[in-house]
Coordinates of C-alpha atoms and ligand atoms in Angstrom, one line a residue:
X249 CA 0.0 0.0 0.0
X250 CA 1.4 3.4 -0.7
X251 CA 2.0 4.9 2.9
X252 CA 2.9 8.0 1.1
X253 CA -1.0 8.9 1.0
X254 CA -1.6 7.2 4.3
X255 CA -1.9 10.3 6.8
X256 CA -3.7 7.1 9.4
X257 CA -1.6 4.1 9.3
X258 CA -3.3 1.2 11.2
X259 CA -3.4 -2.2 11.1
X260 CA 0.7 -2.9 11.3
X261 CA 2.8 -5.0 11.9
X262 CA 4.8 -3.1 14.9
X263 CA 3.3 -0.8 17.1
X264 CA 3.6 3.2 17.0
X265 CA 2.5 5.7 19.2
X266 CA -1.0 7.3 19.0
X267 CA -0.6 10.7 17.6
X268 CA -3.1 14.0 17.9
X269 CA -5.6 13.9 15.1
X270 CA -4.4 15.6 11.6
X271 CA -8.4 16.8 11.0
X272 CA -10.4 19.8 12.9
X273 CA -13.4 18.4 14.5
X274 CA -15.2 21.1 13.6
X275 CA -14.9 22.7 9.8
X276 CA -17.3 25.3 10.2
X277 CA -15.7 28.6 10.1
X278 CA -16.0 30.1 13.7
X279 CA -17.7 33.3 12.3
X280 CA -20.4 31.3 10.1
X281 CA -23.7 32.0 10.5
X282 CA -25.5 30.2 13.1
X283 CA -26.5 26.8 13.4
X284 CA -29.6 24.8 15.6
X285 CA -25.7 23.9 17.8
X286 CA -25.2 26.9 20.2
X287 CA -21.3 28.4 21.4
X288 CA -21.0 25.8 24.1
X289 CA -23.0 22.6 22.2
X290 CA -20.2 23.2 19.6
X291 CA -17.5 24.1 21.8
X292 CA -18.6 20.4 23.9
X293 CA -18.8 18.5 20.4
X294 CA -14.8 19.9 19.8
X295 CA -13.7 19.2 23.2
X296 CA -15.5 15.7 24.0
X297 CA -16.4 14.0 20.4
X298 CA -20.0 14.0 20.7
X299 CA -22.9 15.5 21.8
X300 CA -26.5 13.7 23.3
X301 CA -30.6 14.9 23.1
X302 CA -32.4 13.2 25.9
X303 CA -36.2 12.9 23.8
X304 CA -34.9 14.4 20.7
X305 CA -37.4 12.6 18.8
X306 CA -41.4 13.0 19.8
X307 CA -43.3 9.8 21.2
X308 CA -45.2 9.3 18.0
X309 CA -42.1 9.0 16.0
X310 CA -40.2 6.9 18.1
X311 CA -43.3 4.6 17.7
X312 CA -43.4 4.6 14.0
X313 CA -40.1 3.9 14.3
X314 CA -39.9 1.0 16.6
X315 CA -42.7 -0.3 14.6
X316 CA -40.4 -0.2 11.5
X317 CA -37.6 -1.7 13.2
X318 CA -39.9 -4.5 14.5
X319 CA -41.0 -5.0 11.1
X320 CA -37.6 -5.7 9.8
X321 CA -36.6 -8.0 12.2
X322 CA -39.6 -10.1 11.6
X323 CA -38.9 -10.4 8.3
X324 CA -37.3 -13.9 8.2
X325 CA -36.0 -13.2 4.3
X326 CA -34.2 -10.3 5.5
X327 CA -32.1 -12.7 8.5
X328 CA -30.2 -14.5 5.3
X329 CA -29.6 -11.0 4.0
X330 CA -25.9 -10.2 3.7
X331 CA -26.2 -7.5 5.6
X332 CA -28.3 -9.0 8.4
X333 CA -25.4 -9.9 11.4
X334 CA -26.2 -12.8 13.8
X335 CA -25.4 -12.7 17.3
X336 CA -22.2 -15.8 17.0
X337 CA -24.0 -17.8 20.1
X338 CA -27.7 -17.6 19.9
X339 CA -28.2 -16.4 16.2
X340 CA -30.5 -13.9 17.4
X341 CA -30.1 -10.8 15.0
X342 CA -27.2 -8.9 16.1
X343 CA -27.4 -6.1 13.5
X344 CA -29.1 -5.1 10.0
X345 CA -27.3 -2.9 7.7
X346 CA -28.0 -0.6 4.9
X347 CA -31.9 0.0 6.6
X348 CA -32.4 3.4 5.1
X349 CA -32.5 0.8 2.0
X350 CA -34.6 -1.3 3.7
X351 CA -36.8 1.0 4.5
X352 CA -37.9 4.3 3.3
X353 CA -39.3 5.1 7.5
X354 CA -35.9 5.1 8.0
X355 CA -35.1 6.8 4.5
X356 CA -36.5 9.4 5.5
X357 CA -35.0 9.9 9.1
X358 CA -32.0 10.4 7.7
X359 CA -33.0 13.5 5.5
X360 CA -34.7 14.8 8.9
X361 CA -33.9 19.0 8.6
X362 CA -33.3 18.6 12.4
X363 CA -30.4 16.6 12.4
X364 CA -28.9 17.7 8.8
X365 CA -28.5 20.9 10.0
X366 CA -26.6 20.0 13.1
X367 CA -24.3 18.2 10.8
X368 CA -24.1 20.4 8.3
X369 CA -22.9 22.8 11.1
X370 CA -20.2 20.7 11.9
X371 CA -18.9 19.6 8.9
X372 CA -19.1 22.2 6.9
X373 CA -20.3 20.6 3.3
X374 CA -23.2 18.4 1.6
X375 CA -23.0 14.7 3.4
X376 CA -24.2 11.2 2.4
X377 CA -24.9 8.2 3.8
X378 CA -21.9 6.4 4.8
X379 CA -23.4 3.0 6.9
X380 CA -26.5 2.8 8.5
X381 CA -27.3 0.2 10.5
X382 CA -29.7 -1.2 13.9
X383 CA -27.9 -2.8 16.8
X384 CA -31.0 -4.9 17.8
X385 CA -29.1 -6.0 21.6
X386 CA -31.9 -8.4 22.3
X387 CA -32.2 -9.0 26.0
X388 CA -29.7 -11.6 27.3
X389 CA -28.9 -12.5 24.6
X390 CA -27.0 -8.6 22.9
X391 CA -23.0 -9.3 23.3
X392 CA -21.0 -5.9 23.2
X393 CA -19.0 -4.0 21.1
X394 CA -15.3 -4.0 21.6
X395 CA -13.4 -0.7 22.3
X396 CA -12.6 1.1 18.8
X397 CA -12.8 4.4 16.3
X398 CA -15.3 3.9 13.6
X399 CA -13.0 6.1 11.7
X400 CA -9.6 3.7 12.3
X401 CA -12.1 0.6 10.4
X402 CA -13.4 2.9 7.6
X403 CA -10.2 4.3 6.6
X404 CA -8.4 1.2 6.6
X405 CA -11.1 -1.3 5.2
X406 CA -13.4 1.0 3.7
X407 CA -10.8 3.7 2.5
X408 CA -12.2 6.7 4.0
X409 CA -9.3 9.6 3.8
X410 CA -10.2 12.1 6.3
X411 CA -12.0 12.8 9.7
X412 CA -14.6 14.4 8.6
X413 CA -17.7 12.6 9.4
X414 CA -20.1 11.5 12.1
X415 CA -22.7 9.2 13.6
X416 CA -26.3 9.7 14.1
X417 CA -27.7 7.0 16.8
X418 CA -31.0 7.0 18.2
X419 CA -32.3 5.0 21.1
X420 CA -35.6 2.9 20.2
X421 CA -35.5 1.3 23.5
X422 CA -34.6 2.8 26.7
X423 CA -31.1 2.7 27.2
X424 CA -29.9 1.9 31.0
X425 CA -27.4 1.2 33.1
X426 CA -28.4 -2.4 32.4
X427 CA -28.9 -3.1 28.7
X428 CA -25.2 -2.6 27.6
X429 CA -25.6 1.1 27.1
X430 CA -23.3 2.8 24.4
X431 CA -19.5 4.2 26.4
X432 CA -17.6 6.6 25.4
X433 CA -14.3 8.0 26.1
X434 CA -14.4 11.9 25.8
X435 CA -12.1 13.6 24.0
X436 CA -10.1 10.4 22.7
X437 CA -11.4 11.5 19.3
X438 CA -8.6 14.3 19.2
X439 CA -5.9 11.0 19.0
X440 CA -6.0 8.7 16.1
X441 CA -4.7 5.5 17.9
X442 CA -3.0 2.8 15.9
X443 CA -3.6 -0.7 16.0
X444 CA -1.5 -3.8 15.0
X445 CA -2.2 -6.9 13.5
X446 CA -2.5 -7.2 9.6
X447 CA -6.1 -7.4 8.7
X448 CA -7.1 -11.0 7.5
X449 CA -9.2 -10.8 4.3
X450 CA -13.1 -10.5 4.4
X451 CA -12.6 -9.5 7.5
X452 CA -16.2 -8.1 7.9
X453 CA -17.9 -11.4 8.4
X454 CA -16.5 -11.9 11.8
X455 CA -15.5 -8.2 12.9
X456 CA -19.3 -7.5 12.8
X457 CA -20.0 -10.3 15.3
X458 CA -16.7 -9.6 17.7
X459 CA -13.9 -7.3 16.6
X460 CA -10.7 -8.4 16.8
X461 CA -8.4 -6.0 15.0
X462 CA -8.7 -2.3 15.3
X463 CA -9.2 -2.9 18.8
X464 CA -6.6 0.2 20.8
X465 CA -4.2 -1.7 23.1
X466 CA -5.2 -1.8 27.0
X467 CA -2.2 0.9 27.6
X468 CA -3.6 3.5 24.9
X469 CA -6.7 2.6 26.9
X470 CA -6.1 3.3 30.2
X471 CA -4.2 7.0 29.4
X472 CA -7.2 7.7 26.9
X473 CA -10.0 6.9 29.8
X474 CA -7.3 8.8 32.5
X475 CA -7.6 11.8 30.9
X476 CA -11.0 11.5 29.3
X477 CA -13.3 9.7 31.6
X478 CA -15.9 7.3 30.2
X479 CA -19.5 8.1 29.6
X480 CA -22.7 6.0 28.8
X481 CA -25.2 8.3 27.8
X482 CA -28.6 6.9 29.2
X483 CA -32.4 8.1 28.7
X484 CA -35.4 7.2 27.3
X485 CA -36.6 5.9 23.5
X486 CA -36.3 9.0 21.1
X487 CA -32.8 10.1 22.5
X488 CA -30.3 11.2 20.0
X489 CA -26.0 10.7 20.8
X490 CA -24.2 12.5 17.6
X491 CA -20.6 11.4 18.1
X492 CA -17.3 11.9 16.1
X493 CA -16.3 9.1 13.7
X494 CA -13.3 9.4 15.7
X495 CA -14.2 9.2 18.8
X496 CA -13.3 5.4 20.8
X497 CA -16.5 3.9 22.4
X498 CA -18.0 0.6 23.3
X499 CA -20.2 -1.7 24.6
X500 CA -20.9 -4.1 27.5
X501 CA -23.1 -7.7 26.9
X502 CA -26.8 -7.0 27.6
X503 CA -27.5 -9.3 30.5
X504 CA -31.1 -7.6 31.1
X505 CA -34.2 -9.1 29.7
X506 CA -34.5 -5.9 28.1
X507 CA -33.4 -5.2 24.9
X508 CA -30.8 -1.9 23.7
X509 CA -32.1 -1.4 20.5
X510 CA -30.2 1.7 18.7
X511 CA -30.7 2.8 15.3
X512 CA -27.1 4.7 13.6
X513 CA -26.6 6.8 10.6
X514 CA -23.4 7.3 9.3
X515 CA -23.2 11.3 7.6
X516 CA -19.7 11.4 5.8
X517 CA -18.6 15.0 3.9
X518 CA -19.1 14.6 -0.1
X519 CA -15.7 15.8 0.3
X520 CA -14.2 12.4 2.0
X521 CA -15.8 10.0 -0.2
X522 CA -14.4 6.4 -0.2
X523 CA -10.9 5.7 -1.6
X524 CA -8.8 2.5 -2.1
X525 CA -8.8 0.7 1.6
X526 CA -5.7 1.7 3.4
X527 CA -4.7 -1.7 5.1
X528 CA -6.8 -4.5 3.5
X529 CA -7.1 -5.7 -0.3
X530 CA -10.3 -5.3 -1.2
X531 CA -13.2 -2.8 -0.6
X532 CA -15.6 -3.6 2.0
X533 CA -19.6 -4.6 0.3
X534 CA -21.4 -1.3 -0.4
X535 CA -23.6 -1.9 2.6
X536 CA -20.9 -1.2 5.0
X537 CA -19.0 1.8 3.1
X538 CA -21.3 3.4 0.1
X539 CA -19.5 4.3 -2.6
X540 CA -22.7 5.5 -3.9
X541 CA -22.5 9.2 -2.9
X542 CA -26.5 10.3 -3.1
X543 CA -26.1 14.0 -1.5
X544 CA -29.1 14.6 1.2
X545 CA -31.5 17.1 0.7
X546 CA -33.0 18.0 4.3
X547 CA -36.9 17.3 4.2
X548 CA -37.1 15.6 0.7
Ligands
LIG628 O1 -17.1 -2.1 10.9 C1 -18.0 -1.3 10.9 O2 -18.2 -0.5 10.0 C2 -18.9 -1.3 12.1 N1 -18.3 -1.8 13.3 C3 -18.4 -1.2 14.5 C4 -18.0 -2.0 15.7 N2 -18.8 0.0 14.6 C5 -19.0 0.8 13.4 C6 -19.6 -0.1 12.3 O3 -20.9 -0.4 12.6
LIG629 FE1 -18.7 1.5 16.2

């Protein structure tokens, strides 16, 4: 692989120290013209990697929405889908990916002028859908989520250049202290962290179930969380966490009978579309990195 281009090297063969991002966080120009993010929400996104809306989303639409993603799982032609992801023990649906394609409920979500203008604040350009995806969690039966950066997996396996892009996840369950809530470490997204270990081919048809490389060492751990902290945002159905591609988080086995059902959209600057992967052969399937760059238009 040409290294020359590769301003995030992961993936290697011997280990080297995590470095401070080469990306702002934040591309708007501080004089712009305002956004639905006040001074301090945008000063808290910069300093911590994301941001959370308790009840962003009304009752009514978190119904519709639960509805939809009840729907989906129900539909047993959708569990042989290649982008449906089993949980490894109980082949209860872990995940189902690409669900804006699925579904045009959650189509439209996506386009919704509330959030588009929050990221359109941040990053500073048109966006596209990068990955979208529910994290089903069923009760007892939801393993976690390793520790990791979004961003280290889609630059090296999906070939995404730059940091400038962010996740949309919105609770459809009630998300406690219980149900494997999502962790974060704040302010880790200001280091990109390398990670050894070449990446096998195809990789995506066990990272998806357990994640084994792109996984931060426990050292680059325990300095990230000593100076950080870790959060788990908690709250009702209908809450909103936007958080930095960048930015490490996690997330514990759901041993409750309750199930942590998150839906995530993945807004990426038209500016950082998809290149060549940076550590692995071949391009990740178009359901876990679009290369189909379909500009939103808020509303439509
Ligand atoms: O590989 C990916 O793209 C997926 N893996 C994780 C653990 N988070 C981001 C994304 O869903
Ligand atoms: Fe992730």
């Amino acid at each position: 692989m040409d290294n020359l281009r590769d301003l995030y090297p992961s993936r290697l063969e011997r280990r080297i120290d995590a470095f401070k991002r080469l990306d702002p966080v934040i591309y708007r120009k501080p004089d712009a013209d305002e956004g639905p993010l006040s001074p301090e929400q945008m000063a808290f996104y910069r300093d911590n990697g994301y941001l959370y809306f308790e009840c962003f989303l009304s009752e009514a639409e978190v119904a519709q929405l639960f509805s939809e993603l009840t729907a989906l799982s129900e539909d047993s032609s959708l569990r042989h889908a290649e982008d449906a992801v089993l949980e490894p023990d109980s082949g209860e649906l872990r995940s189902l990916f690409a669900m804006h394609r699925h579904s045009e409920i959650f189509d439209k979500v996506t386009r919704n002028p509330r959030i588009l203008d929050m990221v359109y604040q941040i990053l500073d350009s048109d966006v596209y859908i990068h990955q979208s995806r529910i994290n089903y969690k069923p009760g007892f039966k939801g393993k976690g989520f390793n520790w990791h950066s979004d961003f280290e997996t889609w630059h090296t396996e999906d070939g995404m250049p730059r940091m400038r892009c962010l996740s949309c996840s919105i609770t459809l369950t009630e998300n406690t202290e219980f149900n494997g809530p999502l962790m974060l470490i704040p302010g880790s997204h200001r280091y990109f962290v390398p990670c050894t270990g070449a990446t096998p081919d195809d990789n995506y048809k066990t990272s998806l179930q357990a994640q084994q490389f792109g996984v931060p060492e426990e050292d680059d751990l325990r300095w990230l969380v000593a100076e950080g902290g870790i959060v788990a945002p908690k709250g009702p159905p209908g809450s909103m966490l936007l958080f930095e591609c960048n930015t490490l988080h996690a997330s514990n086995a759901n041993m409750s009978p309750f199930p942590r059902s998150n839906v995530f959209f993945v807004y990426n600057s038209v500016e950082n579309a998809l290149q060549a992967p940076y550590a692995t052969r071949n391009p990740r399937p178009e359901f876990l990195g679009s290369r189909r760059i379909e500009t939103l238009t808020p509303g439509s």
